[in-house]
Structures are given as structure tokens and as C-alpha cells.
C-alpha positions as a printed Julia matrix, in Angstrom:
333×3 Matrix{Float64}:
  48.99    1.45  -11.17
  47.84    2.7    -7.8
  47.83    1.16   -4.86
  44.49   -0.27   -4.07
  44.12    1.1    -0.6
  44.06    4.64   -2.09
  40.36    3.57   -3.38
  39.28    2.25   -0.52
  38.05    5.58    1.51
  35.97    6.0    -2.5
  34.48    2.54   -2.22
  33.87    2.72    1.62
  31.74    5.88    0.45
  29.89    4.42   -2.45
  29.5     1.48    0.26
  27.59    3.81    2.52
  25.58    5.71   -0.25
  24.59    2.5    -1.85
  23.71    0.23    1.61
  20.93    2.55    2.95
  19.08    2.33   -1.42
  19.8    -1.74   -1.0
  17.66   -1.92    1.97
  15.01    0.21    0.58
  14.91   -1.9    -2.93
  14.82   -5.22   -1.16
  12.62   -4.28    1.37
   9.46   -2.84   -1.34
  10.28   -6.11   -3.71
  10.03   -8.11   -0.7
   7.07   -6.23    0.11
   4.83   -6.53   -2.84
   6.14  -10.06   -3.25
   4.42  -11.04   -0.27
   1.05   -9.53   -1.7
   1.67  -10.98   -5.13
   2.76  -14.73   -4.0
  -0.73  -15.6    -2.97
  -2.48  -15.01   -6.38
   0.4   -15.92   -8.38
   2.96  -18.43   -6.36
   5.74  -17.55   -4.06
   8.35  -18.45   -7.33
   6.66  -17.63   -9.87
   8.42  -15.22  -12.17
   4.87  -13.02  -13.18
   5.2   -12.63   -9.0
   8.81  -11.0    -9.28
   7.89   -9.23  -12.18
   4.91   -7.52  -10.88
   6.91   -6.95   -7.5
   9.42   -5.06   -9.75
   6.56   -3.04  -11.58
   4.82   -2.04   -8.23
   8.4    -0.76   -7.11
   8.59    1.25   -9.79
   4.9     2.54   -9.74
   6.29    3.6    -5.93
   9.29    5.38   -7.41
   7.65    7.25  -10.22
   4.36    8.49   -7.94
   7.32    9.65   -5.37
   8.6    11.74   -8.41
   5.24   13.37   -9.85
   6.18   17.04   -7.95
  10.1    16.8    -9.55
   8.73   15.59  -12.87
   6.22   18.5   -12.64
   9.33   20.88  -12.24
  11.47   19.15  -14.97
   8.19   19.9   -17.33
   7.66   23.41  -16.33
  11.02   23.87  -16.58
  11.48   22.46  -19.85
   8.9    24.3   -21.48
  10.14   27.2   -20.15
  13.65   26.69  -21.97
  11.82   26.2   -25.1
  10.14   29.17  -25.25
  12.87   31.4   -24.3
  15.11   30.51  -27.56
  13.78   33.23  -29.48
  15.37   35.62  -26.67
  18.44   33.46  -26.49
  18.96   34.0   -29.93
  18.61   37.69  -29.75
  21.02   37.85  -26.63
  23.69   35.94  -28.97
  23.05   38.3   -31.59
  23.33   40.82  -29.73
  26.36   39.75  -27.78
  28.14   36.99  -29.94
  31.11   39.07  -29.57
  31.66   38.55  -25.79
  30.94   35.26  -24.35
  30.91   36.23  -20.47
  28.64   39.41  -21.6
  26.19   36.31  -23.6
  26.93   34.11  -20.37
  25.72   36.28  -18.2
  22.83   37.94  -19.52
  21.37   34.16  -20.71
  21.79   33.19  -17.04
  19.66   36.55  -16.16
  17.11   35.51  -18.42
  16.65   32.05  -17.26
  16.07   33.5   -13.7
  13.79   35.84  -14.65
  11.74   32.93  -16.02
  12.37   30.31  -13.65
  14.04   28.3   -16.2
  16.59   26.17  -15.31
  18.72   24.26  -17.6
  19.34   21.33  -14.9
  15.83   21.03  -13.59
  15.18   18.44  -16.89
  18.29   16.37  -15.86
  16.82   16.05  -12.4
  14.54   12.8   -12.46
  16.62   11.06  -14.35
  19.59   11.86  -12.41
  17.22   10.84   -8.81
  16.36    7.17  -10.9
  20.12    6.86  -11.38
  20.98    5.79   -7.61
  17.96    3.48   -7.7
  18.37    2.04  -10.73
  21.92    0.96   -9.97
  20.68   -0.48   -6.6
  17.61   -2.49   -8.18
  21.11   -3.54  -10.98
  23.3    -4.53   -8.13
  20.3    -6.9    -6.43
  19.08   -8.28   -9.47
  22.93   -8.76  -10.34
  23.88  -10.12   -7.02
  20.86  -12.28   -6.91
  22.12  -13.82  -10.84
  25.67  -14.42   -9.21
  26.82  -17.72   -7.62
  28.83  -17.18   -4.71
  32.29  -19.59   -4.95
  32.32  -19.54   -1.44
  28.96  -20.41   -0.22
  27.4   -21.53   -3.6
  24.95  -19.57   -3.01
  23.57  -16.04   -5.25
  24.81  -12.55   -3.62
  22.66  -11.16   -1.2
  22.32   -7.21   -1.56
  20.14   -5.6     0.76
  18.96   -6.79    4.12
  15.4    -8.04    3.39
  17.28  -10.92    1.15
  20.09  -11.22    3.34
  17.63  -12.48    6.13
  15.29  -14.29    3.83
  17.34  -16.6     1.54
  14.69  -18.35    0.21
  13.63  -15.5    -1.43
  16.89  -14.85   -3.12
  17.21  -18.22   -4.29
  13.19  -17.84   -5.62
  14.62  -14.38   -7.5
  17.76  -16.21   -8.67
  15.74  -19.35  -10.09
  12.4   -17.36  -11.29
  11.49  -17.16  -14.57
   9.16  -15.07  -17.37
   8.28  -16.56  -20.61
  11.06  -19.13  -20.3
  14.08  -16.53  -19.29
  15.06  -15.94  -15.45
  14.65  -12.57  -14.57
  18.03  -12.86  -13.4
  19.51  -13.38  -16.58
  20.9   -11.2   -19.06
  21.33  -11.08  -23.02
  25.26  -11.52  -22.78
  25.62  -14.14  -20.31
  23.24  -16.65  -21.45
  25.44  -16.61  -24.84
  24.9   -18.68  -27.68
  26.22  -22.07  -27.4
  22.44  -23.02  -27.61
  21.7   -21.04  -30.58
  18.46  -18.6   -29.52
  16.68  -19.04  -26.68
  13.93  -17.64  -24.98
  16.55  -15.61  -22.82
  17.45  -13.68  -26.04
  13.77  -13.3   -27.45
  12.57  -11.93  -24.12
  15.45   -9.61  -23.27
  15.9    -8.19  -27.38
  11.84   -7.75  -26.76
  12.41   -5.72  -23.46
  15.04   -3.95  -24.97
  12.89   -2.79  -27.84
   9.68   -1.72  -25.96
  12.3     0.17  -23.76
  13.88    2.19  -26.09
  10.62    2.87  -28.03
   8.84    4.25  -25.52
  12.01    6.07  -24.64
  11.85    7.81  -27.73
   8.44    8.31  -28.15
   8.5    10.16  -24.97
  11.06   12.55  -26.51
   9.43   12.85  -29.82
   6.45   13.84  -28.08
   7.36   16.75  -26.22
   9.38   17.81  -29.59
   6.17   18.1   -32.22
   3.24   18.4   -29.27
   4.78   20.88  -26.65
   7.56   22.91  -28.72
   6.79   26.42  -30.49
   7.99   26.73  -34.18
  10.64   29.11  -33.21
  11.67   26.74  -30.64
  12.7    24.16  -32.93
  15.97   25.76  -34.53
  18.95   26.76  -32.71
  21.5    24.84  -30.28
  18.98   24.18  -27.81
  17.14   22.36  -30.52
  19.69   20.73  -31.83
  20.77   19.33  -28.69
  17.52   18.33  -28.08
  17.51   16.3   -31.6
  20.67   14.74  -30.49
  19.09   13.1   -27.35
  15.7    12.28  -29.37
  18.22    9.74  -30.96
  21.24    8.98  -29.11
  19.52    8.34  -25.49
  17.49    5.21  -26.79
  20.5     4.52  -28.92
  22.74    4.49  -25.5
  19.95    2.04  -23.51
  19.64   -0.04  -26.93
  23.57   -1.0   -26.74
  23.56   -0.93  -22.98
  19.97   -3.4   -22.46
  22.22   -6.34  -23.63
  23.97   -6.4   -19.75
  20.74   -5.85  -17.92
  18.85   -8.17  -16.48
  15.76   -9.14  -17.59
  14.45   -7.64  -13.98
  15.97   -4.38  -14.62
  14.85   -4.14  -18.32
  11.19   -4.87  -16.71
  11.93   -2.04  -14.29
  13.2     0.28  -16.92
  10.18   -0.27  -19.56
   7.63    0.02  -16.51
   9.46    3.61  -15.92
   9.73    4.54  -19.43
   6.19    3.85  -20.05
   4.93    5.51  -17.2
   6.79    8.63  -18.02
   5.28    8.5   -21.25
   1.9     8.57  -20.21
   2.34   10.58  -17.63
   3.69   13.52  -19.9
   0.9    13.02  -22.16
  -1.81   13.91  -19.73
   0.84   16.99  -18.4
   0.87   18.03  -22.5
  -2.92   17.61  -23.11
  -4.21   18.97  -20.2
  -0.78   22.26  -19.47
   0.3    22.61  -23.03
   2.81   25.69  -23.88
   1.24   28.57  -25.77
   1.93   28.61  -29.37
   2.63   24.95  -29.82
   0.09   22.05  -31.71
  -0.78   20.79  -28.41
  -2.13   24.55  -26.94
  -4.27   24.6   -31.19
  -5.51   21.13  -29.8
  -6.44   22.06  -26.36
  -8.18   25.25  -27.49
 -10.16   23.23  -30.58
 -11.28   20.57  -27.99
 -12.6    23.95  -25.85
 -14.25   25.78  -28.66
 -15.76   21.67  -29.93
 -17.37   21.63  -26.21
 -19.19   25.0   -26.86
 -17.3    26.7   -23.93
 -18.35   30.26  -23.38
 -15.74   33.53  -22.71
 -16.14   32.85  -18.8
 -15.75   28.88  -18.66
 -12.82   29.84  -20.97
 -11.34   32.03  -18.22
 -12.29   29.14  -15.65
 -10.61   27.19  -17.77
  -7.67   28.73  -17.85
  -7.19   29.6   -14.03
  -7.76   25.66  -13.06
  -4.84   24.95  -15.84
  -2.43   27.28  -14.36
  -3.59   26.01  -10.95
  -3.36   22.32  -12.07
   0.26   23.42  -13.08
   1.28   25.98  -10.19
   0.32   23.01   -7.54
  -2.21   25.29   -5.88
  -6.0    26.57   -5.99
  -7.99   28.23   -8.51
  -8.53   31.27   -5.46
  -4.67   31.9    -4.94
  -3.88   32.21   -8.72
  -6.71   35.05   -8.56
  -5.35   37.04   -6.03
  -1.47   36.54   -7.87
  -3.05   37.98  -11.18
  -2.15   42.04  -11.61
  -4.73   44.26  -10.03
  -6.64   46.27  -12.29
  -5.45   49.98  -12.8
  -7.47   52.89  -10.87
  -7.98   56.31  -13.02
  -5.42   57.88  -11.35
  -3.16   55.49  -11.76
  -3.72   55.8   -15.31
  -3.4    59.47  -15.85
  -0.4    59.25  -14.28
């Protein structure tokens, strides 16, 4: 075993990392709790809940230009496999040679592999601190018999922790959690409300996934590792928050299903409105154009306010990017 002490410079950083994401958490459920309280009740749990659900409508909306990248980027990937598979053809034999010329190709594209990773990986901080609050909040200190306090905005209003601590949903505390309620009572509400959570959370989780597999992914797309890795997480990410849902609290499940479902929606409209060329959702968009009678030039409109729409900028500045038409000269030569 080591010594202790030679983990303390680790948790003294976590510490630091963690205090500044504490404030922030406490202080936006503190926030909308003071606008929800008046319609709802100061401890009512529908106030807490809706508090948590507004701080994740802040998150995700803070997210919208990395979860534009993560889409742009992912497409990308998917419809580079056919030339990823005819770079490992090509050099299968030598794997720096396939290494390197894979990277090239992703650059050329503006593909990169991490840019999907990258919302979820931003959520992760936050999600442990909104976990450590809600935690702290379920937890009885010995010494003062009173719940944890993690972040300021509880530490200097205790009444509120004690409100977040004793609040409750449909009969279950949004404090509590699957596993430490037990079942020396037999089933309780705890369990009905948390398995629910649990369920609508990894659904939408995987509808999400399924979605940009069948609506946003080429034929050719679908085969090879990339694909397969991709059917790996269709199944093993809700899998992963299935098993793990039974420690949450029901606050953080709330929190987690409010994301997830956002996300969903939000990569619907992205899909129906940007799809990829070549992929069911690009033969839906262009049957919904052709159904509303759209001429050759709306068409082109059409097309320019899409890229805009995707490109973050104006219909005006994608003209002037597009190639410039060839002169005679040019030609002959």
C-alpha cells in the first residue's frame, strides 16, 4: 500500500478542478429554484426537478457550436470509409505507411476522430459535480447531522440543502438512489421511479445512436471497423448507463434523461435539415424539396442556406468560397 500523503498533491488537484464546477452547479440550481419555488413551493420536489432540467437546458444550449462540430465531424468520418478502406488495401502491409496516410486524409477533410468524443467528454466534469451535490446533499454528516454541502450557494443557504435532501418526486427523494433505498420494504416508489428513469435514459440514449446509424450513414459507410465500432457503442453505451443508473440519484438520472433527450432532438433537426449526401435522410430531404414543387434556383438557394446553416455563416460568404468559374483561356490552357 502507499502512503496516503503521496495522493494528496492528486486530490488537492481534483479539489481545485472540481471547487470552481461546485459553485457553478449550485449556484444555476439555486438559481432557477428561486424562479420555480413561487409556482411550485420552495420544497417541492417538481421545483428541484425542474431546477435540474433548466440546468441542463443551460448546459446543452452552451454546447450547440461543439455539438455542431462533433456532427460535422462525424459525418465526415463516415463518409471517408470507402477511402480508408482503399488506403488499408493499399497499405495493409505497413501500418505506419496506413497510419500516416489515414491521418493525411482526415486532415484533408477536417475529420477528426476525437471531435465526436468531445461533448460528452465536456458533460463529464459537470456531470460528476451535479453527482457529488446531489450525493453530498443524500449524505448525513456524523458530525453535524446534517447532509454534505458541495458548492457555495448550499454551503451558505442550508435550508436549501436540507429542502434538496428531504424533496421528493412521485414518492422517491431526488436524493435517493436505486441501491441505497434497498429492499427491506419490498418495492417502493424509490425503485419504480429510478428503474423508470433509468429506462427512458438509456432509450433515448440509444435511439440517438440508432438514428444517426440508418438516417445519416451512406451504405458503404456501414461495413468496416469504423462501423463496427460504431455498432459496438449503439449497444454497449446504454448497456454501461443501464448497470451504472442503479447508483445515481434520482436528481442525476433526471439530469441525464433531460440531456439525453435533448441531444436526441437536437440531432434530429441537425439530420433533417444538414443530412450527408448519399444517405436516407439526404433521399428524404430531397423528396420533401421536389413534394414542395421547388424549382432548379430555389434548389440552389436551398442548398447554399444548408451549407450556411451548417458552416455557421451567411448565405453571401459561402458564394464568394464556391470555385470561380473558368475564363477561355484558362481553359485552353
Amino acid at each position: 500500500m502507499l502512503p496516503l500523503s503521496i495522493w494528496d498533491p492528486f486530490i488537492a488537484i481534483g479539489s481545485a478542478i472540481m471547487t470552481p464546477l461546485y459553485w457553478v452547479v449550485s449556484g444555476i440550481l439555486v438559481l432557477f429554484h428561486s424562479l420555480w419555488a413561487p409556482l411550485l413551493g420552495a420544497d417541492s420536489g417538481w421545483t428541484w426537478a425542474l431546477s435540474i432540467v433548466s440546468l441542463t437546458i443551460v448546459i446543452r444550449v452552451a454546447l450547440i457550436p461543439l455539438f455542431v462540430k462533433q456532427i460535422k465531424s462525424s459525418r465526415a468520418m463516415q463518409l471517408l470509409q470507402p477511402k480508408v478502406r482503399e488506403l488499408q488495401k493499399k497499405y495493409g502491409h505497413d501500418r505506419e505507411k496506413l497510419g500516416q496516410e489515414t491521418m493525411k486524409l482526415y486532415k484533408e477533410n477536417n475529420a477528426n476522430p476525437l471531435a465526436s468524443c468531445l461533448p460528452l467528454l465536456l458533460q463529464s466534469p459537470i456531470f460528476i459535480a451535479l453527482f457529488r451535490v446531489l450525493d453530498g446533499a443524500a449524505r448525513i454528516d456524523p458530525s453535524t447531522g446534517l447532509p454534505i454541502a458541495r458548492g457555495h450557494w448550499l454551503v451558505v443557504n442550508p435550508d436549501l440543502l436540507l429542502s434538496l435532501n428531504q424533496a421528493t418526486l412521485l414518492g422517491a427523494r431526488i436524493s435517493d438512489t436505486f441501491m441505497k433505498v434497498g429492499f427491506a420494504n419490498g418495492i417502493t416508489s424509490v425503485h419504480i421511479v429510478t428503474l423508470v428513469l433509468i429506462i427512458a435514459m438509456t432509450a433515448t440514449l440509444f435511439i440517438t445512436q440508432l438514428q444517426l446509424m440508418r438516417k445519416n450513414m451512406p451504405a458503404d459507410a456501414l461495413t468496416g471497423p469504423f462501423a463496427q465500432q460504431q455498432k459496438i457503442m449503439l449497444y454497449l453505451f446504454p448497456l454501461i448507463f443501464a448497470i451504472g443508473g442503479i447508483n445515481f440519484p434520482v436528481g442525476v438520472l433526471i439530469y441525464w434523461f433531460a440531456s439525453n433527450l435533448w441531444t436526441m432532438g437536437q440531432q434530429f433537426y441537425v439530420i433533417r435539415r444538414n443530412p450527408a449526401p448519399g444517405t436516407p435522410a439526404y433521399d428524404a430531404w430531397e423528396e420533401r424539396r421536389r413534394a414542395k414543387g421547388k424549382d432548379l434556383h430555389e434548389a440552389i438557394v436551398s442548398d447554399l442556406e444548408v451549407e450556411a446553416e451548417a458552416a455557421g455563416t451567411s448565405v453571401s460568404k459561402v458564394i464568394r468560397q464556391q470555385p470561380r468559374k473558368q475564363t477561355r483561356s484558362q481553359r485552353r490552357v
